[in-house]
Amino acid sequence: MLIKTYGSAVQGVNAYTVTVEVNVSPGTKYFLVGLPDNAVKESEQRIHSALQQYRYKIPRQKVVINMAPADIRKEGSAYDLTIALGILAASGQIAQDKVSQYLIMGELSLDGSLRPIKGVLPIAIQARKEGFKGFILPSQNAQEAAIVNNLDVIGVSNILEAIEFLDGKREISPMVIDTREVFQSSVDQYAADFADVQGQENIKRALEIAAAGGHNVIMIGPPGAGKTMLAKRLPSVLPPLSMHEALETTKIHSVAGKLGEAASLLTTRPYRSPHHTISDVALVGGGGMPQPGEISLAHNGVLFLDELPEFKRTVLEVMRQPLEERRVTISRARTTIDFPANFMLVASMNPCPCGYYNHPEKECVCGPGVVQRYLNKVSGPLLDRIDLHVEVTPVTFDEMTATRKAEESSTVRERVVRAREVQTERFKEVPQIYSNAMMPSQMVKEICQINEAGRTLLKTAMERLGLSARAYDRILKVSRTIADLAGSDDIKIEHLAEAIQYRSLDREGWAG
């Protein structure tokens, strides 16, 4: 008898349906075809052991299993349950009428229990799109799949529950979650807050500007000045995630297997902080079966690179294109996959190898030329994509012990949201641009116009401070964001003056 069951495979951040055809006929062999990898081929042993636990068995006949489409490689152990239920239905051990109505996925243990799988959210979205009645999967993944409405999500903890459900011997209520209620109840609940940071008002101001305009930022300062502490709190002042952004972010984390058990919708902006020993592939994504990298896991959030010059140069260079295009394309011989990568880059670095160059109290022990060589590890084209350069100085004892309460993240976020609303209105006619940082050069000329006094100030600053030509557009973009925060239609001279001070690394001889 021929029976069809349905599973799914994830490619990029989207899923496609895999039809598992099972035919049981007279004979003695077991065949699994359709380009399965080793993990799928090994399913026979797991299925055999799991079925034995509940007195079911793989029939001693010719069993042919085809996984269609047969020209696409099937990977992983998540097809165990799909194949097992197909074999039972084709050999008449369970009822066949309901098997093809559900999309079925799950990895079997030898005792018949089910292990959680990756990529559940995109699979559930595809199952609803293709009109399946429901989705049978491990109970640990049920909450994640229940984000998708109009789909019966049947969570089972072992294969017996799935068998009895399809046989009509057991009632399992579909998992139901009010996604909007979950989203609204926990949106923007961050553990870290700007109020925890004593002093450093100028750095907080720079991060507020970065958040308001979507600008990338680099902080330069000695060890222990608070660079990491401040970066960790940046997501808490970014605008709240929209429902669409939350779903998109959750999909990426689901595909990468980063959601954990009993996870549901992500309601806070991601914050990723990879170690400087990271490889190119781990940062941008890839591998044999391409997986999202750190830049995609930071999508709609913050990517923090601590000690920027310590990262391998090749790792930093592969980030240049995703920073510009807001997505990363991974090409393989058979397929090309796009992963979204719209993140805010926040980097930090010491001013020199010993960390104390320009320190108000401690003396730098680096030899001549060492500081410049250290700074040169970060390439010009990468710095070109960073709008704000901020010098961080150590917090004084008085500031550290002050009893005055610092401003909370929620207060700063209100100002950031107002500035973003102005930008949404400004760019409503332009697709793919929704913040000042994303403006191309031509648009900067139209939108960031300055008066004669502003032009004189900018000319003087560029000549006196030795600012490079690439700083010109960046200063105008940042001054436009500062004007938006101030609720001003025009860029005033004070907005320009504040923007000019955020170009430390462009000054000729800064490290010389």
XYZ file of C-alpha atoms in Angstrom, residues 50-496:
447
model
C 11.104 3.425 19.244
C 8.284 1.315 17.748
C 9.379 -1.782 19.681
C 8.804 0.091 22.955
C 5.051 0.212 22.182
C 4.711 -3.178 20.414
C 4.623 -1.782 16.897
C 7.171 -2.768 14.258
C 8.659 -2.095 10.822
C 6.996 -4.810 8.669
C 9.170 -7.674 7.403
C 8.296 -6.804 3.827
C 9.756 -4.612 1.102
C 9.534 -1.019 2.394
C 10.371 1.754 -0.098
C 10.485 5.334 1.176
C 10.920 8.228 -1.254
C 11.510 11.795 -0.057
C 10.325 14.188 -2.756
C 11.478 16.435 -4.363
C 14.218 13.835 -4.917
C 16.794 16.281 -6.321
C 17.127 18.364 -3.106
C 19.267 17.034 -0.254
C 17.357 16.187 2.951
C 19.332 16.795 6.134
C 18.928 16.127 9.846
C 16.997 13.796 12.114
C 13.708 15.730 12.174
C 12.079 13.349 9.622
C 12.032 10.362 12.063
C 8.396 10.862 13.095
C 7.266 11.581 9.505
C 8.797 8.326 8.230
C 7.698 6.239 11.243
C 4.008 7.235 10.972
C 4.147 6.731 7.190
C 5.428 3.146 7.677
C 2.709 2.373 10.271
C -0.051 3.763 8.003
C 1.247 1.975 4.865
C 1.464 -1.356 6.726
C -2.070 -0.962 8.150
C -0.977 -0.699 11.807
C -2.708 2.688 12.230
C -5.607 4.473 10.489
C -4.677 6.222 7.232
C -7.381 8.873 6.850
C -5.778 11.618 9.034
C -2.080 11.075 8.272
C -1.968 13.239 5.132
C -3.961 16.114 6.722
C -1.092 17.027 9.056
C 2.484 18.141 8.558
C 4.580 15.882 10.829
C 8.111 16.520 12.194
C 10.157 15.248 15.121
C 13.360 13.438 16.115
C 12.879 10.091 17.879
C 14.850 8.800 20.841
C 15.357 5.036 21.183
C 12.704 4.930 23.939
C 10.088 6.560 21.649
C 10.182 10.030 23.197
C 10.605 13.088 20.962
C 13.419 15.616 20.924
C 12.911 19.278 19.896
C 13.775 20.362 16.339
C 15.026 23.575 14.669
C 13.199 25.941 12.287
C 9.679 25.306 13.627
C 8.293 28.819 12.976
C 9.014 28.978 9.200
C 7.736 25.376 8.885
C 4.466 26.300 10.628
C 4.042 29.391 8.413
C 4.517 27.231 5.282
C 2.109 24.549 6.612
C -0.648 27.152 7.018
C 0.103 28.600 3.574
C -0.266 25.158 1.962
C -3.575 24.449 3.689
C -2.630 21.661 6.122
C -5.130 21.089 8.919
C -2.401 21.019 11.532
C 1.193 20.371 12.566
C 2.209 17.368 14.725
C 5.550 18.052 16.449
C 7.478 17.650 19.750
C 5.669 19.310 22.667
C 8.814 21.388 23.469
C 8.345 23.226 20.149
C 4.552 23.647 20.367
C 4.590 27.191 21.779
C 6.833 28.400 18.989
C 4.589 26.893 16.289
C 1.441 28.264 18.008
C 2.563 31.796 17.066
C 0.976 30.936 13.694
C -2.820 31.151 13.915
C -5.405 29.109 11.909
C -3.251 25.978 12.276
C -3.894 23.132 14.761
C -0.599 22.723 16.633
C -0.524 19.232 18.169
C 2.357 18.848 20.626
C 3.273 15.238 21.501
C 5.923 14.032 23.934
C 6.342 10.521 22.427
C 5.409 8.520 19.328
C 2.585 6.666 21.124
C 0.686 9.935 21.664
C 0.981 10.708 17.931
C -0.205 7.172 17.003
C -3.209 7.311 19.361
C -4.115 10.810 18.158
C -4.158 9.712 14.487
C -6.050 6.526 15.440
C -8.714 8.585 17.229
C -7.945 6.942 20.595
C -6.582 10.097 22.233
C -7.799 13.690 22.250
C -5.053 16.307 22.146
C -6.164 19.926 22.313
C -4.298 22.171 19.883
C -1.875 24.598 21.546
C -3.404 28.096 21.403
C -1.521 31.313 22.121
C -2.859 34.842 21.816
C 0.228 36.124 20.009
C -0.721 39.794 20.282
C -1.348 39.506 24.016
C 2.012 37.734 24.570
C 3.701 40.370 22.435
C 2.097 43.354 24.187
C 2.657 41.949 27.692
C 6.413 41.475 27.351
C 7.508 43.882 24.607
C 10.533 45.979 25.560
C 11.212 44.355 28.935
C 14.988 44.623 29.198
C 17.037 43.549 32.206
C 19.648 46.284 31.668
C 18.790 49.994 31.871
C 20.642 53.266 31.191
C 19.787 54.280 34.767
C 22.376 51.701 35.995
C 25.231 53.737 34.456
C 26.670 56.496 36.649
C 28.149 59.468 34.775
C 29.151 59.102 31.090
C 26.407 61.547 30.040
C 28.217 62.445 26.818
C 28.420 58.761 25.766
C 24.742 58.226 26.597
C 23.940 61.255 24.444
C 25.970 59.794 21.541
C 24.157 56.435 21.852
C 20.800 58.238 21.930
C 21.720 59.980 18.638
C 22.868 56.629 17.181
C 19.569 54.982 18.171
C 17.486 57.883 16.830
C 19.093 57.823 13.370
C 20.082 54.150 13.088
C 23.766 55.162 12.988
C 26.682 52.796 13.567
C 28.966 53.877 16.409
C 32.482 53.156 17.683
C 33.662 53.905 21.231
C 37.372 54.505 21.896
C 38.624 54.478 25.456
C 40.785 52.766 28.109
C 39.850 49.458 29.790
C 37.164 49.717 32.457
C 35.687 53.004 31.200
C 32.247 51.427 30.679
C 32.168 50.773 26.907
C 30.672 47.263 27.164
C 28.230 48.283 29.888
C 26.878 51.120 27.729
C 26.655 48.992 24.556
C 24.669 46.300 26.407
C 22.037 48.911 27.277
C 21.626 50.289 23.754
C 18.760 47.903 22.722
C 16.710 49.283 25.637
C 16.542 52.751 24.020
C 15.763 51.565 20.481
C 12.122 51.842 19.306
C 9.952 48.844 20.347
C 9.786 45.935 17.884
C 6.772 45.932 15.589
C 4.818 42.648 15.203
C 6.319 42.136 11.732
C 9.884 42.702 13.026
C 9.278 40.326 15.963
C 8.126 37.538 13.622
C 11.053 38.114 11.256
C 13.565 38.057 14.132
C 11.993 34.943 15.713
C 12.165 33.130 12.343
C 15.936 33.667 12.094
C 16.549 32.488 15.679
C 14.276 29.478 15.082
C 16.240 28.419 11.971
C 19.521 28.762 13.899
C 18.098 26.731 16.822
C 18.690 29.581 19.287
C 15.177 29.895 20.738
C 15.434 27.135 23.350
C 12.641 24.935 24.660
C 9.108 26.259 25.228
C 10.080 29.532 23.552
C 7.573 31.771 21.854
C 7.775 35.125 20.077
C 10.897 37.272 20.643
C 9.697 40.597 22.038
C 12.980 42.410 22.678
C 15.594 43.547 20.195
C 18.471 41.068 19.892
C 21.929 41.933 21.234
C 24.810 39.816 19.909
C 28.392 40.117 21.132
C 30.688 37.575 19.393
C 34.230 36.957 20.654
C 37.090 38.363 18.564
C 38.259 34.823 17.609
C 35.100 34.347 15.476
C 35.497 33.033 11.908
C 34.173 34.652 8.716
C 31.444 31.987 8.305
C 30.285 32.251 11.929
C 29.926 36.031 11.552
C 28.153 36.332 8.178
C 26.617 32.852 7.915
C 27.204 29.891 5.612
C 28.405 26.310 5.952
C 27.494 23.198 3.947
C 23.787 23.710 4.674
C 23.837 27.534 5.044
C 22.920 28.777 8.525
C 22.473 32.400 9.666
C 25.578 34.016 11.208
C 25.890 36.554 14.014
C 25.013 39.502 11.753
C 21.657 37.849 10.904
C 21.009 36.878 14.541
C 21.472 40.603 15.304
C 18.822 41.528 12.657
C 16.561 44.329 14.000
C 18.922 44.704 16.955
C 22.532 45.425 17.928
C 25.795 43.715 16.958
C 28.536 44.621 19.439
C 32.163 43.994 18.461
C 34.346 44.450 21.534
C 38.067 45.145 20.941
C 37.563 45.761 17.212
C 41.276 45.737 16.172
C 41.653 42.226 17.663
C 39.225 40.740 15.094
C 40.880 39.154 12.054
C 40.982 41.628 9.167
C 39.192 39.194 6.813
C 36.325 38.881 9.318
C 35.839 42.654 9.410
C 36.092 43.023 5.628
C 33.278 40.502 4.936
C 30.962 42.776 6.944
C 31.318 45.698 4.553
C 28.755 44.547 1.974
C 26.069 43.465 4.526
C 26.456 46.835 6.317
C 25.633 48.562 3.034
C 22.900 46.248 1.705
C 21.287 45.225 5.028
C 21.268 41.563 3.966
C 23.819 38.855 3.221
C 23.717 36.581 0.170
C 25.300 33.142 0.494
C 25.901 31.384 -2.828
C 26.442 27.665 -3.275
C 26.696 25.530 -6.443
C 23.038 24.448 -6.221
C 21.413 27.338 -4.405
C 21.608 30.995 -3.357
C 20.216 32.027 0.022
C 19.489 35.501 1.380
C 19.591 36.142 5.120
C 18.380 39.529 6.430
C 21.061 41.521 8.294
C 19.641 44.930 9.202
C 21.538 45.622 12.417
C 23.160 48.516 14.247
C 26.911 48.046 14.546
C 28.407 49.137 17.860
C 32.162 48.651 18.200
C 34.620 49.432 20.965
C 38.391 49.584 21.062
C 41.308 50.638 23.216
C 43.223 53.636 21.791
C 46.450 51.578 21.777
C 47.711 48.071 22.728
C 48.333 49.027 26.379
C 45.018 50.889 26.504
C 46.177 54.174 28.058
C 46.954 56.498 25.131
C 45.316 59.935 25.855
C 44.427 58.748 29.392
C 44.059 61.697 31.835
C 46.057 59.973 34.637
C 47.920 56.845 33.436
C 50.840 56.924 31.051
C 50.918 55.065 27.733
C 53.897 52.683 27.440
C 53.545 51.955 23.690
C 56.551 52.770 21.514
C 56.548 55.288 18.643
C 54.400 54.248 15.685
C 52.753 51.427 17.660
C 49.534 53.401 18.279
C 49.096 54.237 14.584
C 49.769 50.614 13.570
C 47.172 49.446 16.081
C 44.537 51.868 14.726
C 45.399 50.878 11.149
C 44.195 47.338 11.878
C 40.692 48.742 11.337
C 40.407 49.526 7.618
C 39.285 52.883 6.228
C 36.349 51.390 4.251
C 34.936 49.852 7.446
C 35.358 53.096 9.429
C 33.660 54.806 6.485
C 30.464 52.955 7.417
C 30.586 54.114 11.064
C 28.954 57.515 11.595
C 29.851 58.305 15.211
C 33.315 58.049 16.788
C 33.086 58.641 20.533
C 35.947 59.026 23.002
C 35.146 57.405 26.355
C 36.955 58.705 29.423
C 37.049 56.906 32.800
C 34.347 57.768 35.328
C 35.589 59.881 38.245
C 35.128 58.753 41.858
C 32.629 61.582 42.496
C 30.471 60.529 39.547
C 30.611 56.882 40.592
C 29.427 57.592 44.133
C 26.844 60.251 43.204
C 23.363 59.623 44.585
C 21.603 61.471 41.757
C 19.411 59.049 39.771
C 20.464 58.725 36.137
C 17.891 59.002 33.332
C 15.997 55.765 32.625
C 15.994 54.002 29.246
C 12.214 54.469 28.862
C 12.614 58.287 28.957
C 15.390 58.228 26.353
C 13.351 55.784 24.207
C 10.425 58.230 24.043
C 12.692 60.865 22.456
C 14.163 58.274 20.063
C 10.685 57.130 18.961
C 9.629 60.740 18.263
C 12.740 61.280 16.109
C 12.095 57.996 14.231
C 8.492 59.067 13.534
C 9.822 62.242 11.854
C 12.110 60.076 9.680
C 9.294 57.642 8.792
C 7.292 60.602 7.492
C 10.344 61.994 5.639
C 11.122 58.742 3.799
C 7.559 57.435 3.280
C 7.904 57.808 -0.523
C 11.275 56.024 -0.624
C 11.215 52.222 -0.241
C 14.020 50.539 1.751
C 15.009 53.798 3.519
C 13.525 54.563 6.916
C 16.315 56.213 8.930
C 18.827 59.013 8.398
C 21.772 56.599 8.424
C 20.465 54.893 5.271
C 20.440 58.038 3.102
C 22.608 57.840 -0.045
C 24.888 60.821 -0.900
C 22.434 62.364 -3.363
C 19.660 62.416 -0.767
C 22.011 63.940 1.841
C 22.469 66.967 -0.454
C 18.682 67.451 -0.734
C 17.631 66.773 2.867
C 20.616 67.984 4.928
C 20.876 71.546 3.681
C 22.727 74.029 5.882
C 22.882 77.831 5.918
C 25.916 80.028 5.205
C 27.012 80.130 8.864
C 26.828 76.314 8.992
C 28.929 76.000 5.834
C 31.575 78.308 7.282
C 31.688 76.294 10.540
C 31.981 72.995 8.656
C 34.726 74.347 6.367
C 36.706 75.671 9.345
C 36.291 72.399 11.265
C 37.450 70.285 8.333
C 40.523 72.454 7.813
C 41.465 72.940 11.489
C 40.836 69.369 12.663
C 42.117 67.824 9.429
C 38.869 65.893 8.923
C 38.860 63.584 5.904
C 36.467 64.040 2.978
C 34.408 60.985 4.007
C 33.527 62.758 7.259
C 31.506 65.418 5.357
C 28.398 63.283 4.581
C 28.552 61.597 7.969
C 28.536 64.925 9.823
C 25.506 66.094 7.816
C 23.577 62.850 8.487
C 24.307 62.951 12.217
C 23.418 66.675 12.437
C 20.081 65.886 10.719
C 19.380 63.274 13.439
C 20.342 65.745 16.199
C 17.920 68.269 14.652
C 15.180 65.592 14.600
C 15.761 64.879 18.301
C 15.485 68.608 18.988
C 12.265 68.802 16.952
C 13.834 71.264 14.496
C 12.977 71.395 10.774
C 16.330 72.976 9.903
C 19.875 71.956 10.772
C 21.116 74.721 13.067
C 24.696 75.657 13.826
C 24.606 73.977 17.270
C 23.442 70.694 15.683
C 26.401 70.834 13.284
